[in-house]
CSV table of C-alpha atoms in Angstrom, one decimal:
chain,number,residue,atom,x,y,z
D,1,MET,CA,-23.6,46.2,51.9
D,2,LYS,CA,-21.0,45.5,49.3
D,3,LEU,CA,-19.0,42.4,48.7
D,4,SER,CA,-15.7,44.2,49.2
D,5,ASP,CA,-16.7,44.9,52.9
D,6,PHE,CA,-15.9,41.3,53.6
D,7,ASN,CA,-12.5,41.2,52.0
D,8,TYR,CA,-9.1,40.9,53.8
D,9,GLN,CA,-5.5,40.1,53.0
D,10,LEU,CA,-4.2,36.7,54.1
D,11,PRO,CA,-0.6,35.5,53.7
D,12,GLN,CA,-0.6,32.1,51.9
D,13,GLU,CA,1.6,30.5,54.6
D,14,LEU,CA,-1.2,31.0,57.2
D,15,ILE,CA,-3.6,28.6,55.3
D,16,ALA,CA,-3.4,25.4,57.4
D,17,GLN,CA,-2.6,22.2,55.5
D,18,GLN,CA,-3.0,19.8,58.4
D,19,PRO,CA,-5.1,19.9,61.6
D,20,ALA,CA,-3.6,20.5,65.0
D,21,ARG,CA,-2.6,17.4,66.9
D,22,PRO,CA,-4.2,16.8,69.3
D,23,ARG,CA,-7.2,18.5,67.7
D,24,ASP,CA,-8.1,20.6,70.8
D,25,HIS,CA,-4.5,22.1,70.8
D,26,SER,CA,-5.5,24.4,68.0
D,27,ARG,CA,-5.6,28.1,69.0
D,28,LEU,CA,-8.8,29.9,70.1
D,29,MET,CA,-9.7,33.5,69.7
D,30,VAL,CA,-12.4,34.6,72.1
D,31,LEU,CA,-14.3,37.7,70.8
D,32,ASP,CA,-16.7,39.5,73.1
D,33,ARG,CA,-19.4,41.1,71.0
D,34,ARG,CA,-20.3,43.7,73.6
D,35,SER,CA,-17.0,44.8,74.9
D,36,LYS,CA,-15.2,44.1,71.6
D,37,LYS,CA,-12.4,42.5,73.7
D,38,ILE,CA,-10.2,39.9,72.0
D,39,GLU,CA,-8.4,37.1,73.9
D,40,HIS,CA,-6.0,34.5,72.6
D,41,LYS,CA,-6.2,31.0,74.1
D,42,ALA,CA,-5.9,27.4,73.2
D,43,PHE,CA,-9.0,25.6,72.1
D,44,TYR,CA,-9.1,23.4,75.2
D,45,ASN,CA,-9.5,26.6,77.2
D,46,ILE,CA,-13.0,26.8,75.9
D,47,VAL,CA,-14.0,25.0,79.1
D,48,ASP,CA,-13.3,28.3,81.0
D,49,TYR,CA,-15.9,30.2,78.9
D,50,LEU,CA,-18.7,27.6,79.1
D,51,ARG,CA,-20.9,27.1,82.2
D,52,SER,CA,-23.3,24.5,83.5
D,53,GLY,CA,-26.5,24.6,81.6
D,54,ASP,CA,-25.0,25.9,78.3
D,55,VAL,CA,-26.1,24.0,75.2
D,56,LEU,CA,-23.6,23.2,72.5
D,57,VAL,CA,-25.3,22.4,69.1
D,58,LEU,CA,-23.2,20.4,66.7
D,59,ASN,CA,-23.7,19.2,63.1
D,60,ASP,CA,-23.3,15.4,63.1
D,61,THR,CA,-23.1,15.1,59.3
D,62,LYS,CA,-20.5,12.7,57.9
D,63,VAL,CA,-18.3,13.5,54.9
D,64,PHE,CA,-18.2,10.8,52.3
D,65,PRO,CA,-15.4,10.3,49.8
D,66,ALA,CA,-17.2,11.9,46.9
D,67,ARG,CA,-14.6,11.8,44.1
D,68,LEU,CA,-14.7,8.6,42.0
D,69,ILE,CA,-12.5,7.6,39.1
D,70,GLY,CA,-14.1,5.4,36.4
D,71,TYR,CA,-13.9,4.6,32.7
D,72,ARG,CA,-16.4,4.9,29.9
D,73,GLU,CA,-17.7,1.4,29.2
D,74,LYS,CA,-17.4,1.5,25.4
D,75,THR,CA,-14.1,3.4,24.9
D,76,GLY,CA,-12.2,3.0,28.2
D,77,GLY,CA,-11.7,6.7,28.5
D,78,ARG,CA,-11.0,8.0,32.0
D,79,VAL,CA,-13.8,9.8,33.8
D,80,GLU,CA,-13.7,11.7,37.1
D,81,ILE,CA,-17.0,12.0,38.9
D,82,PHE,CA,-17.6,14.3,41.9
D,83,LEU,CA,-20.8,13.3,43.7
D,84,LEU,CA,-22.7,16.2,45.1
D,85,LYS,CA,-25.8,14.8,46.7
D,86,ARG,CA,-28.6,12.2,46.4
D,87,SER,CA,-31.0,13.5,43.8
D,88,LYS,CA,-34.4,14.9,44.9
D,89,LEU,CA,-35.6,12.0,42.8
D,90,GLU,CA,-34.7,10.0,46.0
D,91,THR,CA,-36.8,12.4,48.1
D,92,PRO,CA,-40.3,12.4,46.6
D,93,GLY,CA,-42.7,15.3,47.3
D,94,THR,CA,-40.5,18.3,46.5
D,95,GLY,CA,-42.5,19.1,43.4
D,96,GLN,CA,-39.3,19.6,41.4
D,97,GLU,CA,-38.5,16.1,40.3
D,98,PRO,CA,-37.7,15.6,36.6
D,99,LYS,CA,-40.1,13.1,35.0
D,100,LEU,CA,-37.7,10.1,34.8
D,101,LYS,CA,-38.3,6.5,35.6
D,102,ILE,CA,-36.0,5.3,38.3
D,103,LYS,CA,-35.5,1.7,39.2
D,104,LYS,CA,-36.0,1.0,42.9
D,105,SER,CA,-32.9,-1.2,43.1
D,106,ARG,CA,-30.8,1.7,41.9
D,107,GLU,CA,-29.9,5.1,43.4
D,108,THR,CA,-29.7,8.5,41.6
D,109,TRP,CA,-27.2,11.2,42.4
D,110,GLU,CA,-26.4,14.7,41.2
D,111,ALA,CA,-22.7,15.0,40.2
D,112,LEU,CA,-20.1,16.9,38.4
D,113,ILE,CA,-18.5,14.9,35.6
D,114,GLY,CA,-14.9,15.8,34.5
D,115,ASN,CA,-15.0,14.6,30.9
D,116,ARG,CA,-15.8,16.7,27.8
D,117,ARG,CA,-17.4,13.7,26.0
D,118,LYS,CA,-20.0,13.0,28.6
D,119,ARG,CA,-23.6,12.5,27.3
D,120,VAL,CA,-26.9,11.1,28.4
D,121,GLY,CA,-26.9,7.3,28.1
D,122,GLN,CA,-23.2,6.9,28.7
D,123,ILE,CA,-22.2,4.2,31.2
D,124,ILE,CA,-19.2,4.6,33.5
D,125,VAL,CA,-17.5,1.6,35.0
D,126,PHE,CA,-15.7,1.6,38.4
D,127,ALA,CA,-13.9,-1.1,40.3
D,128,LYS,CA,-15.7,-3.9,42.2
D,129,GLY,CA,-18.7,-4.1,39.8
D,130,LEU,CA,-19.9,-0.6,40.4
D,131,LYS,CA,-21.4,1.2,37.4
D,132,CYS,CA,-23.4,4.3,36.8
D,133,GLU,CA,-25.4,5.7,33.8
D,134,ILE,CA,-25.8,9.4,32.9
D,135,ILE,CA,-29.5,9.8,32.8
D,136,GLY,CA,-30.1,13.5,32.7
D,137,GLN,CA,-28.9,17.0,33.4
D,138,VAL,CA,-29.8,19.4,36.2
D,139,ASP,CA,-28.1,22.5,34.7
D,140,GLN,CA,-25.1,23.3,32.6
D,141,SER,CA,-22.6,21.8,35.0
D,142,VAL,CA,-24.6,19.3,37.2
D,143,TRP,CA,-25.6,15.9,35.8
D,144,LEU,CA,-27.9,13.1,37.1
D,145,VAL,CA,-26.2,9.7,37.4
D,146,GLU,CA,-28.0,6.4,38.3
D,147,PHE,CA,-25.9,3.7,40.0
D,148,ASN,CA,-26.5,0.0,39.7
D,149,LYS,CA,-26.3,-0.3,43.5
D,150,SER,CA,-28.2,1.4,46.2
D,151,GLY,CA,-28.4,1.8,50.0
D,152,ARG,CA,-25.7,0.4,52.3
D,153,VAL,CA,-24.1,-1.5,49.5
D,154,LEU,CA,-23.5,1.7,47.4
D,155,GLU,CA,-22.4,3.6,50.5
D,156,ARG,CA,-19.8,0.9,51.3
D,157,LEU,CA,-18.5,0.9,47.7
D,158,ILE,CA,-18.2,4.7,47.6
D,159,ASP,CA,-16.4,4.7,50.9
D,160,GLU,CA,-14.0,2.1,49.6
D,161,LEU,CA,-13.4,3.5,46.1
D,162,GLY,CA,-13.8,7.2,46.6
D,163,GLU,CA,-11.3,10.0,47.5
D,164,VAL,CA,-11.9,12.7,50.1
D,165,PRO,CA,-13.0,15.9,48.4
D,166,THR,CA,-10.8,18.3,50.3
D,167,PRO,CA,-11.1,22.1,49.6
D,168,PRO,CA,-8.8,23.4,46.8
D,169,TYR,CA,-6.6,25.4,49.2
D,170,ILE,CA,-5.5,22.1,50.9
D,171,LYS,CA,-2.6,21.2,48.6
D,172,GLU,CA,-2.3,17.5,49.6
D,173,PRO,CA,-1.2,15.6,46.5
D,174,LYS,CA,-3.8,13.2,45.1
D,175,ASN,CA,-1.5,10.2,45.5
D,176,LYS,CA,-1.2,11.0,49.3
D,177,ARG,CA,-4.9,11.2,50.0
D,178,THR,CA,-4.7,8.4,52.5
D,179,LYS,CA,-7.0,6.9,55.2
D,180,LYS,CA,-5.3,9.4,57.6
D,181,LEU,CA,-6.7,12.3,55.6
D,182,LYS,CA,-10.1,10.7,55.5
D,183,SER,CA,-10.0,10.6,59.3
D,184,ASP,CA,-8.6,14.1,59.7
D,185,TYR,CA,-11.4,15.6,57.5
D,186,GLN,CA,-14.1,14.3,59.8
D,187,THR,CA,-15.4,15.3,63.2
D,188,VAL,CA,-15.1,12.8,66.0
D,189,TYR,CA,-18.9,12.7,66.3
D,190,ALA,CA,-19.8,12.4,62.6
D,191,LYS,CA,-22.7,10.1,62.2
D,192,ASN,CA,-25.1,10.8,59.3
D,193,THR,CA,-23.4,10.4,55.9
D,194,GLY,CA,-24.2,13.0,53.3
D,195,SER,CA,-21.6,15.9,53.1
D,196,VAL,CA,-19.0,16.7,50.5
D,197,ALA,CA,-17.4,19.1,52.8
D,198,ALA,CA,-16.9,18.9,56.6
D,199,PRO,CA,-18.4,21.2,59.2
D,200,THR,CA,-14.9,22.3,60.2
D,201,ALA,CA,-15.7,24.1,63.4
D,202,GLY,CA,-16.2,20.7,64.9
D,203,PHE,CA,-12.7,19.5,64.1
D,204,HIS,CA,-11.4,21.0,67.4
D,205,PHE,CA,-13.4,18.8,69.6
D,206,THR,CA,-11.9,15.5,71.0
D,207,VAL,CA,-13.7,12.8,72.8
D,208,ALA,CA,-11.9,13.7,76.0
D,209,LEU,CA,-12.8,17.4,75.7
D,210,ILE,CA,-16.5,16.5,75.0
D,211,ASN,CA,-16.5,14.3,78.1
D,212,LYS,CA,-14.9,17.0,80.2
D,213,LEU,CA,-17.5,19.6,79.1
D,214,LYS,CA,-20.3,17.1,79.9
D,215,LYS,CA,-19.0,16.6,83.4
D,216,ARG,CA,-19.1,20.4,83.8
D,217,GLY,CA,-22.8,20.4,83.0
D,218,VAL,CA,-22.6,21.5,79.4
D,219,GLN,CA,-25.4,19.9,77.3
D,220,PHE,CA,-24.7,18.5,73.8
D,221,GLU,CA,-27.3,18.4,71.1
D,222,PHE,CA,-27.0,17.5,67.4
D,223,VAL,CA,-28.6,18.6,64.2
D,224,THR,CA,-27.8,17.5,60.7
D,225,LEU,CA,-27.0,19.6,57.7
D,226,HIS,CA,-25.4,17.9,54.7
D,227,VAL,CA,-22.8,20.4,53.4
D,228,GLY,CA,-22.8,20.8,49.6
D,229,LEU,CA,-20.3,22.0,47.1
D,230,GLY,CA,-22.0,25.4,47.2
D,231,THR,CA,-20.1,26.1,50.4
D,232,PHE,CA,-17.1,26.8,48.2
D,233,ALA,CA,-19.1,28.8,45.7
D,234,PRO,CA,-17.9,32.4,45.5
D,235,VAL,CA,-20.2,35.4,45.8
D,236,LYS,CA,-20.0,37.1,42.4
D,237,ILE,CA,-22.1,40.2,42.8
D,238,GLN,CA,-21.2,43.4,44.7
D,239,ASN,CA,-24.7,43.8,46.2
D,240,ILE,CA,-24.7,40.8,48.6
D,241,LYS,CA,-28.5,41.0,49.0
D,242,GLU,CA,-28.9,39.8,45.4
D,243,HIS,CA,-26.8,36.6,46.1
D,244,LYS,CA,-28.7,33.3,45.7
D,245,MET,CA,-27.9,30.9,48.4
D,246,HIS,CA,-27.4,27.2,47.6
D,247,ALA,CA,-29.8,24.7,49.2
D,248,GLU,CA,-28.7,21.9,51.5
D,249,PHE,CA,-30.6,19.1,53.2
D,250,ALA,CA,-31.1,19.6,57.0
D,251,ALA,CA,-32.8,17.8,59.8
D,252,LEU,CA,-33.9,18.7,63.4
D,253,SER,CA,-35.4,16.0,65.5
D,254,ALA,CA,-38.5,16.5,67.6
D,255,LEU,CA,-36.6,15.5,70.8
D,256,THR,CA,-33.7,18.0,70.0
D,257,ALA,CA,-36.2,20.8,69.3
D,258,LYS,CA,-38.0,20.1,72.5
D,259,ARG,CA,-34.8,20.2,74.5
D,260,LEU,CA,-33.6,23.4,72.8
D,261,ASN,CA,-36.9,25.2,73.4
D,262,ARG,CA,-36.8,24.2,77.0
D,263,ALA,CA,-33.2,25.6,77.4
D,264,LYS,CA,-34.3,28.9,75.7
D,265,LYS,CA,-37.3,29.3,78.0
D,266,GLU,CA,-34.9,28.7,81.0
D,267,GLY,CA,-32.6,31.4,79.8
D,268,ARG,CA,-29.7,29.1,79.0
D,269,ARG,CA,-27.3,29.9,76.3
D,270,ILE,CA,-27.6,28.1,72.9
D,271,ILE,CA,-24.1,28.0,71.4
D,272,ALA,CA,-23.8,26.8,67.8
D,273,VAL,CA,-20.7,24.9,66.7
D,274,GLY,CA,-20.2,26.0,63.1
D,275,THR,CA,-22.1,28.1,60.6
D,276,THR,CA,-24.0,25.0,59.4
D,277,SER,CA,-25.4,24.6,62.9
D,278,VAL,CA,-26.4,28.2,62.9
D,279,ARG,CA,-28.2,28.0,59.6
D,280,THR,CA,-30.0,24.8,60.6
D,281,LEU,CA,-31.3,26.3,63.9
D,282,GLU,CA,-32.3,29.6,62.3
D,283,ALA,CA,-34.0,27.9,59.4
D,284,PHE,CA,-36.1,25.7,61.8
D,285,CYS,CA,-37.2,28.7,64.0
D,286,ASP,CA,-40.8,29.9,63.5
D,287,LYS,CA,-42.1,33.4,63.8
D,288,ALA,CA,-42.5,33.0,67.6
D,289,ASN,CA,-38.8,32.0,67.9
D,290,ASN,CA,-39.7,28.4,68.7
D,291,LEU,CA,-37.7,25.6,67.1
D,292,LYS,CA,-39.8,23.2,65.0
D,293,ALA,CA,-38.7,19.7,64.1
D,294,GLY,CA,-38.4,18.9,60.4
D,295,ARG,CA,-36.4,17.5,57.5
D,296,ARG,CA,-36.1,19.7,54.4
D,297,TRP,CA,-33.9,21.6,52.0
D,298,VAL,CA,-32.8,24.9,53.4
D,299,ASP,CA,-31.3,27.9,51.6
D,300,ILE,CA,-31.3,30.5,54.4
D,301,PHE,CA,-28.8,33.3,53.7
D,302,ILE,CA,-27.6,35.2,56.8
D,303,TYR,CA,-25.9,38.5,56.4
D,304,PRO,CA,-25.6,41.7,58.5
D,305,GLY,CA,-29.0,43.0,59.5
D,306,TYR,CA,-30.4,39.6,60.2
D,307,LYS,CA,-32.1,39.2,63.6
D,308,PHE,CA,-31.0,35.9,65.2
D,309,LYS,CA,-33.8,33.9,66.8
D,310,ALA,CA,-32.0,30.8,68.3
D,311,VAL,CA,-28.3,31.3,68.7
D,312,ASP,CA,-26.5,33.1,71.6
D,313,GLY,CA,-22.9,32.1,70.9
D,314,LEU,CA,-20.9,30.8,68.0
D,315,VAL,CA,-17.8,28.6,67.6
D,316,THR,CA,-16.4,28.9,64.1
D,317,ASN,CA,-13.2,28.8,62.0
D,318,PHE,CA,-11.6,31.6,60.1
D,319,HIS,CA,-13.2,31.8,56.7
D,320,LEU,CA,-12.4,32.8,53.1
D,321,PRO,CA,-12.7,36.4,52.1
D,322,GLU,CA,-15.9,37.6,50.6
D,323,SER,CA,-17.7,34.3,51.4
D,324,THR,CA,-21.2,33.8,52.7
D,325,LEU,CA,-19.6,32.4,55.9
D,326,MET,CA,-17.8,35.7,56.5
D,327,MET,CA,-21.2,37.4,56.1
D,328,LEU,CA,-22.9,35.1,58.6
D,329,VAL,CA,-20.2,35.6,61.2
D,330,SER,CA,-20.3,39.4,60.7
D,331,ALA,CA,-24.1,39.3,61.1
D,332,PHE,CA,-23.7,37.5,64.4
D,333,ALA,CA,-20.9,39.7,65.7
D,334,ARG,CA,-23.0,42.9,65.5
D,335,PRO,CA,-26.4,43.5,63.8
D,336,GLN,CA,-25.1,46.3,61.5
D,337,ALA,CA,-21.4,47.0,62.1
D,338,GLY,CA,-20.4,43.4,62.5
D,339,HIS,CA,-18.1,43.4,59.5
D,340,GLN,CA,-16.0,46.0,61.1
D,341,LEU,CA,-15.6,44.0,64.3
D,342,ILE,CA,-14.8,40.8,62.4
D,343,SER,CA,-12.3,42.7,60.2
D,344,LYS,CA,-10.6,43.9,63.4
D,345,ALA,CA,-10.5,40.3,64.7
D,346,TYR,CA,-9.2,38.9,61.5
D,347,GLN,CA,-6.4,41.5,61.4
D,348,SER,CA,-5.5,40.4,64.9
D,349,ALA,CA,-5.5,36.8,63.8
D,350,VAL,CA,-3.1,37.5,60.9
D,351,LYS,CA,-0.8,39.5,63.2
D,352,GLU,CA,-0.8,36.7,65.8
D,353,ARG,CA,-0.1,34.1,63.1
D,354,TYR,CA,-3.3,32.1,63.5
D,355,ARG,CA,-3.9,29.3,61.0
D,356,PHE,CA,-6.8,29.8,58.7
D,357,TYR,CA,-9.6,27.8,56.9
D,358,SER,CA,-10.7,24.2,57.3
D,359,PHE,CA,-7.7,22.8,59.3
D,360,GLY,CA,-7.0,26.1,60.9
D,361,ASP,CA,-7.7,27.7,64.3
D,362,ALA,CA,-11.0,28.7,65.9
D,363,MET,CA,-12.9,31.7,67.1
D,364,PHE,CA,-15.5,31.7,69.9
D,365,ILE,CA,-17.9,34.7,69.6
D,366,ILE,CA,-19.8,35.4,72.8
C-alpha cells in the first residue's frame, strides 16, 4: 500500500485546541466494521455499546513535563532541552548500551537539545540546583545527558520546572502553559510516569464514567506504554512496508495477562482504549495468541494486512493524515480494505464537524 492511501483533507478550524468539558461530553463516532454503519453519539453514550463482561484495556502511562529551559554554565547562553526517555543505560541488559561510566547517584536521559553550540562535556544549569552534563550522542539529533539528581528527587524537579510538551498543532502560547494544561494533557487514571505525549483516547474518560461502566459489569485492565516523540514522526516513504517504527518501552503484568487470557477463553470482548494499548497487547501476544507478561522495548508496526491476535474493539481519536496511527486504525477496520472504510468515516467526521487530534472527539470501532 502507498502512503497516499492514508491522506485526507482537514480544515484547520477542526483541529481541537482544548478538550471537551466535561471530558465525556466529547462526540463519539461508532463504526461497525461488518455493516459499515456509522452512528453519531456523545462519548458518554459508549455505555450503550458495552456489555457486562467486556474488558477495557487502558494505557496508564503518565506524561511528564519534558521541556526544560536552562543555561550553559560557562557562558550563560540559553538552552532548551526536550527530554525523550530514560536512556537504555538505565536499563541494563539490552546489549546496546554505549560504553560510558555512569554514576549511580545520577540519571541518564536521551534528549533533544535546542542550541547550536552544544557539545560533549558541556554543563547546563537549571533552577533549584538541577544540572546536567552532555555525555554523548545517540544519533545526529539525540544526545545523552546525565543529571546530578536521580529517582524521585529528579522526577519532582522535572515536574516542577518543566513545561508540558504538547503537540505542534496545539497553538497554546508558551507563556500560557499553565497547571490547567498539565492537567488537561493527562488521563484521569495516569499512574506510571514516562511519556512525552499522552495516550489521547483516554482523555474522554471521567472518574464518574469509569464507575458507571464498572457498575454495569465492564472490567478495566491497565497496561503501560511510554509514548515517545516518535509518535509525531512522519512516514517519509511511499511504500509503507519499508517504514521503520520507533521503539517505546511497554509493560504487561502477569496478573493482567492472566485476566485477559481468561476473558479471551470465555469469549468476552477485549476492547483497547487507544493505539498504544493495541500495540502493547499485540506485541505481548505469542504465536498461540496468548498474552505473555513482560517489560521490554516494542517497535511493532501495524498496517493493513496485519492479523490481530488480542483486540476485538478499539476506542481511538481522529489521527493525522499519513500517520502510522491511521495505518493501525485502517488495519483494524478491515484486513485489506480498511483504509477505504476509515476514509469514509473521516469524510463523515469532517462533514459533521467533529474535532480532530489530541483534544478532539473519539471513534469506537466495533
